[in-house]
Structure formats: C-alpha cells, structure tokens
PDB file of C-alpha atoms in Angstrom:
ATOM      1  CA  GLY A   1      81.374  92.608  80.936  1.00 86.00           C
ATOM      2  CA  ILE A   2      83.622  89.613  81.634  1.00 88.00           C
ATOM      3  CA  ILE A   3      86.438  88.755  84.026  1.00 90.00           C
ATOM      4  CA  CYS A   4      88.546  85.603  83.806  1.00 87.00           C
ATOM      5  CA  PHE A   5      89.889  83.448  86.604  1.00 86.00           C
ATOM      6  CA  PRO A   6      92.896  81.099  86.269  1.00 79.00           C
ATOM      7  CA  GLY A   7      92.120  78.388  83.733  1.00 79.00           C
ATOM      8  CA  PHE A   8      89.993  80.878  81.783  1.00 78.00           C
ATOM      9  CA  ILE A   9      86.909  80.362  83.902  1.00 86.00           C
ATOM     10  CA  GLU A  10      84.697  83.281  82.937  1.00 88.00           C
ATOM     11  CA  LEU A  11      82.413  85.343  85.139  1.00 93.00           C
ATOM     12  CA  HIS A  12      79.950  87.409  83.115  1.00 92.00           C
ATOM     13  CA  VAL A  13      78.456  90.643  84.390  1.00 92.00           C
ATOM     14  CA  ALA A  14      74.927  89.211  84.121  1.00 91.00           C
ATOM     15  CA  ASP A  15      75.845  86.454  86.581  1.00 93.00           C
ATOM     16  CA  LEU A  16      77.677  88.799  88.970  1.00 96.00           C
ATOM     17  CA  ILE A  17      74.807  91.301  89.118  1.00 95.00           C
ATOM     18  CA  SER A  18      72.315  88.457  89.528  1.00 95.00           C
ATOM     19  CA  ALA A  19      74.259  87.206  92.564  1.00 97.00           C
ATOM     20  CA  LEU A  20      74.490  90.701  94.062  1.00 97.00           C
ATOM     21  CA  THR A  21      70.780  91.267  93.450  1.00 97.00           C
ATOM     22  CA  THR A  22      70.001  88.022  95.291  1.00 98.00           C
ATOM     23  CA  MET A  23      72.182  89.150  98.204  1.00 98.00           C
ATOM     24  CA  THR A  24      70.334  92.466  98.272  1.00 97.00           C
ATOM     25  CA  THR A  25      66.902  90.813  98.220  1.00 97.00           C
ATOM     26  CA  LYS A  26      67.838  88.394 100.996  1.00 97.00           C
ATOM     27  CA  LYS A  27      69.337  91.244 103.072  1.00 96.00           C
ATOM     28  CA  MET A  28      72.686  89.468 103.334  1.00 97.00           C
ATOM     29  CA  TYR A  29      74.497  92.742 104.040  1.00 96.00           C
ATOM     30  CA  ASN A  30      73.849  96.334 105.091  1.00 95.00           C
ATOM     31  CA  GLN A  31      76.532  98.112 103.069  1.00 96.00           C
ATOM     32  CA  LEU A  32      78.866  96.324 100.676  1.00 96.00           C
ATOM     33  CA  THR A  33      82.186  97.460  99.212  1.00 96.00           C
ATOM     34  CA  PHE A  34      83.590  95.594  96.222  1.00 97.00           C
ATOM     35  CA  TYR A  35      87.218  95.998  95.101  1.00 96.00           C
ATOM     36  CA  LEU A  36      87.829  94.451  91.667  1.00 96.00           C
ATOM     37  CA  GLU A  37      91.195  94.124  89.935  1.00 94.00           C
ATOM     38  CA  ALA A  38      90.873  93.007  86.312  1.00 92.00           C
ATOM     39  CA  CYS A  39      91.311  94.377  82.828  1.00 90.00           C
ATOM     40  CA  GLU A  40      88.254  96.391  81.750  1.00 90.00           C
ATOM     41  CA  SER A  41      86.925  95.838  85.288  1.00 94.00           C
ATOM     42  CA  GLY A  42      84.715  98.920  85.141  1.00 94.00           C
ATOM     43  CA  SER A  43      82.540  97.047  82.636  1.00 91.00           C
ATOM     44  CA  MET A  44      81.310  94.814  85.477  1.00 94.00           C
ATOM     45  CA  PHE A  45      79.590  97.719  87.240  1.00 95.00           C
ATOM     46  CA  ASP A  46      79.088 100.579  84.762  1.00 92.00           C
ATOM     47  CA  GLY A  47      75.351 101.331  84.762  1.00 91.00           C
ATOM     48  CA  LYS A  48      74.578  98.114  86.668  1.00 93.00           C
ATOM     49  CA  LEU A  49      74.314  99.130  90.333  1.00 95.00           C
ATOM     50  CA  THR A  50      71.147 100.774  91.650  1.00 94.00           C
ATOM     51  CA  ASP A  51      71.006 102.872  94.820  1.00 93.00           C
ATOM     52  CA  ASP A  52      68.810 100.368  96.632  1.00 95.00           C
ATOM     53  CA  MET A  53      71.592  97.755  96.338  1.00 97.00           C
ATOM     54  CA  ASN A  54      73.756  99.887  98.664  1.00 97.00           C
ATOM     55  CA  ILE A  55      76.976  98.751  96.980  1.00 97.00           C
ATOM     56  CA  TYR A  56      80.138 100.809  96.532  1.00 97.00           C
ATOM     57  CA  ALA A  57      82.421  99.282  93.878  1.00 97.00           C
ATOM     58  CA  VAL A  58      85.992 100.354  93.102  1.00 97.00           C
ATOM     59  CA  THR A  59      87.785  98.990  90.047  1.00 96.00           C
ATOM     60  CA  ALA A  60      91.357  98.930  88.784  1.00 95.00           C
ATOM     61  CA  SER A  61      90.331 100.216  85.373  1.00 93.00           C
ATOM     62  CA  ASN A  62      87.473 101.591  83.316  1.00 92.00           C
ATOM     63  CA  PRO A  63      85.215  99.508  80.989  1.00 89.00           C
ATOM     64  CA  THR A  64      87.655  99.441  78.062  1.00 86.00           C
ATOM     65  CA  GLU A  65      91.255  99.684  79.322  1.00 89.00           C
ATOM     66  CA  SER A  66      93.741  97.167  80.683  1.00 90.00           C
ATOM     67  CA  SER A  67      95.075  96.962  84.207  1.00 92.00           C
ATOM     68  CA  TRP A  68      98.851  96.829  84.792  1.00 94.00           C
ATOM     69  CA  ALA A  69     101.342  94.477  86.434  1.00 94.00           C
ATOM     70  CA  CYS A  70     104.535  95.436  88.234  1.00 92.00           C
ATOM     71  CA  ASP A  71     107.343  94.164  90.486  1.00 92.00           C
ATOM     72  CA  TYR A  72     108.961  91.552  88.247  1.00 93.00           C
ATOM     73  CA  SER A  73     110.981  88.936  90.137  1.00 92.00           C
ATOM     74  CA  SER A  74     113.820  87.232  88.275  1.00 90.00           C
ATOM     75  CA  ASP A  75     113.844  84.551  90.988  1.00 93.00           C
ATOM     76  CA  TYR A  76     110.204  83.593  90.446  1.00 94.00           C
ATOM     77  CA  GLU A  77     110.223  84.662  86.779  1.00 94.00           C
ATOM     78  CA  ALA A  78     106.892  86.402  87.228  1.00 94.00           C
ATOM     79  CA  TYR A  79     105.318  89.767  87.933  1.00 94.00           C
ATOM     80  CA  LEU A  80     104.410  89.601  91.615  1.00 92.00           C
ATOM     81  CA  ASN A  81     101.769  92.296  91.779  1.00 91.00           C
ATOM     82  CA  ASP A  82      99.002  94.100  90.054  1.00 91.00           C
ATOM     83  CA  CYS A  83      99.929  97.759  90.512  1.00 92.00           C
ATOM     84  CA  TRP A  84      96.482  99.009  91.534  1.00 93.00           C
ATOM     85  CA  SER A  85      95.636  96.312  94.086  1.00 91.00           C
ATOM     86  CA  ARG A  86      99.128  96.569  95.562  1.00 90.00           C
ATOM     87  CA  ASP A  87      98.603 100.304  96.028  1.00 91.00           C
ATOM     88  CA  PHE A  88      95.276 100.009  97.832  1.00 89.00           C
ATOM     89  CA  ILE A  89      96.515  97.131 100.008  1.00 90.00           C
ATOM     90  CA  ASN A  90      99.575  99.194 100.907  1.00 90.00           C
ATOM     91  CA  ASP A  91      97.316 102.075 101.911  1.00 93.00           C
ATOM     92  CA  THR A  92      95.441  99.722 104.224  1.00 92.00           C
ATOM     93  CA  ARG A  93      98.782  98.494 105.572  1.00 90.00           C
ATOM     94  CA  TRP A  94      99.727 102.084 106.289  1.00 91.00           C
ATOM     95  CA  ALA A  95      96.450 102.596 108.160  1.00 92.00           C
ATOM     96  CA  ILE A  96      97.036  99.435 110.231  1.00 90.00           C
ATOM     97  CA  ASN A  97     100.619 100.337 111.078  1.00 89.00           C
ATOM     98  CA  ASN A  98      99.622 103.859 112.085  1.00 90.00           C
ATOM     99  CA  GLN A  99      96.514 102.895 114.052  1.00 90.00           C
ATOM    100  CA  ALA A 100      94.426 104.803 111.495  1.00 92.00           C
ATOM    101  CA  MET A 101      91.829 102.220 110.431  1.00 92.00           C
ATOM    102  CA  SER A 102      89.194 104.049 112.476  1.00 92.00           C
ATOM    103  CA  THR A 103      90.086 107.467 111.037  1.00 94.00           C
ATOM    104  CA  ARG A 104      91.066 106.874 107.409  1.00 95.00           C
ATOM    105  CA  THR A 105      87.989 107.036 105.187  1.00 96.00           C
ATOM    106  CA  MET A 106      87.080 105.121 102.046  1.00 96.00           C
ATOM    107  CA  GLU A 107      87.183 108.444 100.194  1.00 97.00           C
ATOM    108  CA  GLU A 108      90.715 109.189 101.368  1.00 96.00           C
ATOM    109  CA  GLN A 109      91.883 105.746 100.312  1.00 96.00           C
ATOM    110  CA  TYR A 110      90.287 106.080  96.876  1.00 95.00           C
ATOM    111  CA  ASN A 111      91.920 109.466  96.250  1.00 95.00           C
ATOM    112  CA  TRP A 112      95.364 108.318  97.439  1.00 94.00           C
ATOM    113  CA  VAL A 113      95.316 105.158  95.310  1.00 93.00           C
ATOM    114  CA  LYS A 114      94.138 107.144  92.281  1.00 92.00           C
ATOM    115  CA  GLN A 115      97.222 109.370  92.622  1.00 91.00           C
ATOM    116  CA  GLN A 116      99.548 106.369  92.897  1.00 88.00           C
ATOM    117  CA  SER A 117      98.094 104.122  90.212  1.00 84.00           C
ATOM    118  CA  THR A 118      98.550 106.256  87.113  1.00 83.00           C
ATOM    119  CA  LYS A 119      98.632 103.654  84.345  1.00 86.00           C
ATOM    120  CA  SER A 120      95.040 102.420  84.480  1.00 86.00           C
ATOM    121  CA  PRO A 121      92.121 104.755  85.293  1.00 89.00           C
ATOM    122  CA  GLU A 122      90.751 103.761  88.707  1.00 93.00           C
ATOM    123  CA  CYS A 123      86.949 104.012  88.729  1.00 95.00           C
ATOM    124  CA  ARG A 124      84.099 103.694  91.185  1.00 95.00           C
ATOM    125  CA  TYR A 125      80.412 102.929  90.847  1.00 96.00           C
ATOM    126  CA  GLY A 126      77.237 102.585  92.846  1.00 96.00           C
ATOM    127  CA  LYS A 127      76.377 104.222  96.162  1.00 95.00           C
ATOM    128  CA  MET A 128      78.761 107.031  97.090  1.00 94.00           C
ATOM    129  CA  ASP A 129      77.131 108.327 100.272  1.00 92.00           C
ATOM    130  CA  PHE A 130      79.039 106.069 102.675  1.00 90.00           C
ATOM    131  CA  THR A 131      82.548 106.766 101.351  1.00 94.00           C
ATOM    132  CA  ASP A 132      83.065 109.066 104.351  1.00 96.00           C
ATOM    133  CA  GLU A 133      82.983 105.986 106.585  1.00 95.00           C
ATOM    134  CA  THR A 134      86.254 104.585 107.824  1.00 95.00           C
ATOM    135  CA  LEU A 135      88.179 101.539 106.604  1.00 94.00           C
ATOM    136  CA  ASP A 136      87.568  99.507 109.750  1.00 92.00           C
ATOM    137  CA  TYR A 137      83.874  99.143 108.841  1.00 92.00           C
ATOM    138  CA  PHE A 138      84.794  97.190 105.715  1.00 92.00           C
ATOM    139  CA  GLN A 139      88.317  95.770 106.107  1.00 88.00           C
ATOM    140  CA  GLY A 140      89.439  93.591 108.984  1.00 75.00           C
ATOM    141  CA  GLN A 141      88.340  93.994 112.580  1.00 64.00           C
ATOM    142  CA  ARG A 142      86.718  97.147 113.916  1.00 58.00           C
ATOM    143  CA  SER A 143      89.614  97.700 116.338  1.00 54.00           C
ATOM    144  CA  SER A 144      92.942  98.188 114.552  1.00 46.00           C
ATOM    145  CA  LYS A 145      94.709  97.576 117.875  1.00 54.00           C
ATOM    146  CA  LYS A 146      93.832  93.888 117.556  1.00 53.00           C
ATOM    147  CA  MET A 147      95.084  93.580 113.998  1.00 53.00           C
ATOM    148  CA  LYS A 148      98.459  92.159 113.067  1.00 59.00           C
ATOM    149  CA  LYS A 149     100.919  94.784 111.898  1.00 56.00           C
ATOM    150  CA  PHE A 150     102.237  94.392 108.382  1.00 51.00           C
ATOM    151  CA  PRO A 151     105.687  95.395 107.161  1.00 53.00           C
ATOM    152  CA  ALA A 152     106.112  98.666 105.320  1.00 53.00           C
ATOM    153  CA  GLY A 153     104.593  98.698 101.844  1.00 50.00           C
ATOM    154  CA  MET A 154     106.644  97.510  98.891  1.00 49.00           C
ATOM    155  CA  LYS A 155     107.969 100.011  96.429  1.00 54.00           C
ATOM    156  CA  THR A 156     107.638  99.470  92.695  1.00 50.00           C
ATOM    157  CA  HIS A 157     110.619  97.785  91.077  1.00 53.00           C
ATOM    158  CA  GLY A 158     111.220  98.172  87.360  1.00 64.00           C
ATOM    159  CA  GLU A 159     108.715  98.536  84.578  1.00 83.00           C
ATOM    160  CA  ARG A 160     104.954  98.482  84.718  1.00 90.00           C
ATOM    161  CA  VAL A 161     103.441  96.219  82.079  1.00 94.00           C
ATOM    162  CA  GLU A 162      99.964  96.190  80.575  1.00 93.00           C
ATOM    163  CA  ALA A 163      98.262  93.004  81.739  1.00 93.00           C
ATOM    164  CA  HIS A 164      97.696  91.641  78.225  1.00 94.00           C
ATOM    165  CA  ASP A 165     101.463  91.894  77.628  1.00 96.00           C
ATOM    166  CA  VAL A 166     102.576  90.170  80.834  1.00 96.00           C
ATOM    167  CA  LEU A 167     103.111  86.762  79.248  1.00 96.00           C
ATOM    168  CA  LEU A 168     105.052  88.273  76.341  1.00 97.00           C
ATOM    169  CA  ARG A 169     107.375  90.247  78.642  1.00 97.00           C
ATOM    170  CA  THR A 170     107.815  87.242  80.950  1.00 97.00           C
ATOM    171  CA  LEU A 171     108.795  84.968  78.053  1.00 98.00           C
ATOM    172  CA  GLU A 172     111.134  87.657  76.684  1.00 97.00           C
ATOM    173  CA  LYS A 173     112.845  87.955  80.058  1.00 96.00           C
ATOM    174  CA  LYS A 174     113.193  84.171  80.344  1.00 96.00           C
ATOM    175  CA  HIS A 175     114.770  83.972  76.892  1.00 98.00           C
ATOM    176  CA  GLU A 176     117.137  86.843  77.738  1.00 96.00           C
ATOM    177  CA  LYS A 177     118.131  84.947  80.890  1.00 96.00           C
ATOM    178  CA  TYR A 178     118.557  81.435  79.464  1.00 97.00           C
ATOM    179  CA  GLY A 179     118.794  81.820  75.683  1.00 97.00           C
ATOM    180  CA  THR A 180     117.837  78.209  74.988  1.00 97.00           C
ATOM    181  CA  GLU A 181     115.938  76.643  72.120  1.00 98.00           C
ATOM    182  CA  THR A 182     113.092  75.889  74.526  1.00 98.00           C
ATOM    183  CA  THR A 183     112.709  79.493  75.678  1.00 98.00           C
ATOM    184  CA  TYR A 184     112.916  80.683  72.066  1.00 98.00           C
ATOM    185  CA  ASN A 185     110.181  78.262  70.974  1.00 98.00           C
ATOM    186  CA  GLU A 186     107.920  79.328  73.841  1.00 98.00           C
ATOM    187  CA  LEU A 187     108.383  82.975  72.937  1.00 98.00           C
ATOM    188  CA  ASP A 188     107.884  82.359  69.229  1.00 98.00           C
ATOM    189  CA  ALA A 189     104.683  80.356  69.831  1.00 97.00           C
ATOM    190  CA  HIS A 190     103.200  83.155  71.926  1.00 97.00           C
ATOM    191  CA  ARG A 191     104.119  85.781  69.335  1.00 98.00           C
ATOM    192  CA  ARG A 192     102.310  83.695  66.711  1.00 97.00           C
ATOM    193  CA  GLU A 193      99.236  83.512  68.961  1.00 95.00           C
ATOM    194  CA  ARG A 194      99.253  87.290  69.298  1.00 96.00           C
ATOM    195  CA  PHE A 195      99.628  87.783  65.548  1.00 96.00           C
ATOM    196  CA  GLU A 196      96.732  85.423  64.865  1.00 95.00           C
ATOM    197  CA  ALA A 197      94.496  87.255  67.365  1.00 94.00           C
ATOM    198  CA  ASP A 198      95.435  90.664  65.933  1.00 93.00           C
ATOM    199  CA  THR A 199      94.652  89.422  62.430  1.00 94.00           C
ATOM    200  CA  ILE A 200      91.269  87.899  63.295  1.00 92.00           C
ATOM    201  CA  TRP A 201      90.010  90.807  65.369  1.00 91.00           C
ATOM    202  CA  GLY A 202      91.562  93.404  63.082  1.00 91.00           C
ATOM    203  CA  LYS A 203      89.494  91.998  60.218  1.00 92.00           C
ATOM    204  CA  PHE A 204      86.441  91.888  62.503  1.00 90.00           C
ATOM    205  CA  ALA A 205      86.823  95.582  63.361  1.00 89.00           C
ATOM    206  CA  GLU A 206      87.455  96.528  59.730  1.00 89.00           C
ATOM    207  CA  ARG A 207      84.478  94.551  58.413  1.00 89.00           C
ATOM    208  CA  LEU A 208      82.114  96.221  60.895  1.00 85.00           C
ATOM    209  CA  SER A 209      83.798  99.664  60.647  1.00 85.00           C
ATOM    210  CA  LEU A 210      84.228  99.801  64.411  1.00 78.00           C
ATOM    211  CA  ARG A 211      85.258 103.164  65.850  1.00 69.00           C
ATOM    212  CA  LEU A 212      86.683 101.980  69.115  1.00 62.00           C
ATOM    213  CA  GLY A 213      86.673 104.103  72.245  1.00 56.00           C
ATOM    214  CA  GLU A 214      84.265 106.734  70.938  1.00 61.00           C
ATOM    215  CA  ASP A 215      81.420 105.539  73.175  1.00 57.00           C
ATOM    216  CA  MET A 216      83.024 106.753  76.429  1.00 54.00           C
ATOM    217  CA  ASP A 217      81.308 109.620  78.271  1.00 57.00           C
ATOM    218  CA  ASP A 218      84.328 110.046  80.541  1.00 61.00           C
ATOM    219  CA  THR A 219      87.049 107.780  81.876  1.00 79.00           C
ATOM    220  CA  CYS A 220      84.565 105.523  83.679  1.00 89.00           C
ATOM    221  CA  SER A 221      81.279 105.456  81.750  1.00 85.00           C
ATOM    222  CA  ARG A 222      80.032 104.347  78.354  1.00 76.00           C
ATOM    223  CA  LYS A 223      77.502 106.223  76.219  1.00 65.00           C
ATOM    224  CA  ILE A 224      76.339 102.903  74.763  1.00 66.00           C
ATOM    225  CA  LYS A 225      75.008 100.589  77.464  1.00 73.00           C
ATOM    226  CA  VAL A 226      75.675  96.894  76.916  1.00 76.00           C
ATOM    227  CA  ASP A 227      73.033  94.168  77.051  1.00 82.00           C
ATOM    228  CA  SER A 228      74.862  91.769  79.353  1.00 82.00           C
ATOM    229  CA  VAL A 229      72.823  88.695  78.348  1.00 84.00           C
ATOM    230  CA  CYS A 230      73.427  89.388  74.653  1.00 88.00           C
ATOM    231  CA  MET A 231      77.117  89.975  75.364  1.00 86.00           C
ATOM    232  CA  LYS A 232      77.430  86.562  77.019  1.00 87.00           C
ATOM    233  CA  LYS A 233      75.887  84.907  73.941  1.00 90.00           C
ATOM    234  CA  ALA A 234      78.203  86.870  71.638  1.00 90.00           C
ATOM    235  CA  VAL A 235      81.301  85.712  73.534  1.00 90.00           C
ATOM    236  CA  ASN A 236      80.235  82.073  73.339  1.00 90.00           C
ATOM    237  CA  MET A 237      79.537  82.423  69.613  1.00 92.00           C
ATOM    238  CA  ALA A 238      82.941  84.053  69.043  1.00 91.00           C
ATOM    239  CA  LYS A 239      84.650  81.145  70.805  1.00 89.00           C
ATOM    240  CA  SER A 240      82.783  78.607  68.692  1.00 90.00           C
ATOM    241  CA  HIS A 241      83.871  80.306  65.440  1.00 88.00           C
ATOM    242  CA  CYS A 242      87.298  81.766  66.312  1.00 85.00           C
ATOM    243  CA  GLY A 243      88.580  79.465  69.053  1.00 86.00           C
ATOM    244  CA  SER A 244      89.133  80.065  72.743  1.00 87.00           C
ATOM    245  CA  PHE A 245      90.446  83.347  74.069  1.00 89.00           C
ATOM    246  CA  ASN A 246      93.878  83.494  75.721  1.00 89.00           C
ATOM    247  CA  THR A 247      95.719  85.913  78.011  1.00 88.00           C
ATOM    248  CA  TYR A 248      96.336  88.238  75.081  1.00 93.00           C
ATOM    249  CA  SER A 249      93.195  87.943  72.973  1.00 92.00           C
ATOM    250  CA  THR A 250      90.878  88.715  75.898  1.00 89.00           C
ATOM    251  CA  LYS A 251      91.685  92.361  75.084  1.00 89.00           C
ATOM    252  CA  TYR A 252      89.286  91.923  72.161  1.00 89.00           C
ATOM    253  CA  TYR A 253      86.261  90.968  74.285  1.00 87.00           C
ATOM    254  CA  LYS A 254      85.208  94.609  74.101  1.00 82.00           C
ATOM    255  CA  TYR A 255      84.861  94.460  70.308  1.00 85.00           C
ATOM    256  CA  LEU A 256      81.787  92.295  70.744  1.00 85.00           C
ATOM    257  CA  HIS A 257      79.599  94.933  72.368  1.00 75.00           C
ATOM    258  CA  TYR A 258      79.720  97.393  69.437  1.00 66.00           C
TER     259      TYR A 258
END
C-alpha cells in the first residue's frame, strides 16, 4: 500500500484513493486509466476501486512482488528502463508508427504487454468494461496522424534485475569496471545495509510466525484486505523503531500488513 518517489517520498494508498475519490466526486474525468510502475504496485488498487469511480488501473506487479529493471548501460552506469513500462510504451510506439492508435484497444495492449513482461505479474483493477476502447482515447491526441513518430522500440539488452537488487548489481558492475577502494567501500556498505535489513525483518517475521504469500487468492488479489490507514501508521512506527527504509528494505513493507 505504498510507493516511493526519489528521495523516499512516500505515497500511501489511503492518500491516493482519497485523491481519486475527490476527482470522482468533482467529476474531473469521465473515464480514467492509470498505469503504475512500482514494486508491489497492485497493492495500491487491490480491493480499492469501486465501479462508480470508472477507473481502469494497470500495474507492473501484484500486491506482493517486485517489478524488474533492464537495459543496463555501462556508459551511464545505470539500468535505463523498467521492463514493464518499457514494454507498454513500446506497444504504444508501435501503434503510433503504424497509424493504429484508433484501432488498437486497451485490451489488446494489456494482453501483449503481459506476454512480453514475464518477470513480474502484470495486474489490472477497477472498471473493465471500457477496455475495448482504443488507445487514442487515453494516450496522446485522438488523431494518430498528428502525433510525432517514434523510433522503433528498444530491445532488451542483458539481464533483467529485480528492482530491490538494482543498486547491488549497479555497485557490483561499477566495482568490476573500476576495481578501486572507493567502489569496494560503496559495495561493502550496501551489502551491510542489506544484511542489517534481512536480520531485522527476519526476526520480525520469526517472532510473529508470519507465513508470507499465503494470503493471495490469485496472482493479483489478496484474501486478507489491508486497512490502509492502519498500514500507514504501522510504517511510520516501524521507521521510528527500526530506522528509515532504503531501496532494498522497502521489500519488507509488506510484512507490516500481516
């Protein structure tokens, strides 16, 4: 029920749904599509969207699994893309380049991206009865003839990496490239951070006898519904007792809802 922006600015599901509810009440849209790339992104919509909101949400992953990064660049020393968002953007690029924005449907795009993005389970939530509408209703201008053509979609280069491991793999690649004391110290410090997080949350799971992952009905839904207000309080309490979360330890947010 949380996504993080750069600088670890958190957006909680309670605040997101509150904003969307306000938009619904004020009739700020007719139909709304929401594409969300984030680890455990399904947790932002699972069981939260009602039919009267008229929102169709597609997420890179389900409520409990990570998203994945790809296309590492040795020049920029970074992973350039999230695999799922790159795939759906490339599908839109294909539609633009082939003058198909007015014929390719939301349903067709969802199914194609689901076939391409095999590491994280793509999910969707909310109102499904307008997925037969075409992309030009929701992306760009209604006439694809007026839209700028994009180059052909990029192909995946090299490994795909779970998002929580991106910093580790990036630091490993930098140390392999330079082999300096500085790169070693950076890598060692991050490994220590990961070990500390694993230790803290491992003890937390053991103390509470958590049986992780057993509350999933299918790949996109939980059996146990989460109180989003309580979850927000639990996260703040965890930070006050265990310290701030980082790019790795955010994988343990989900422990707090059990």
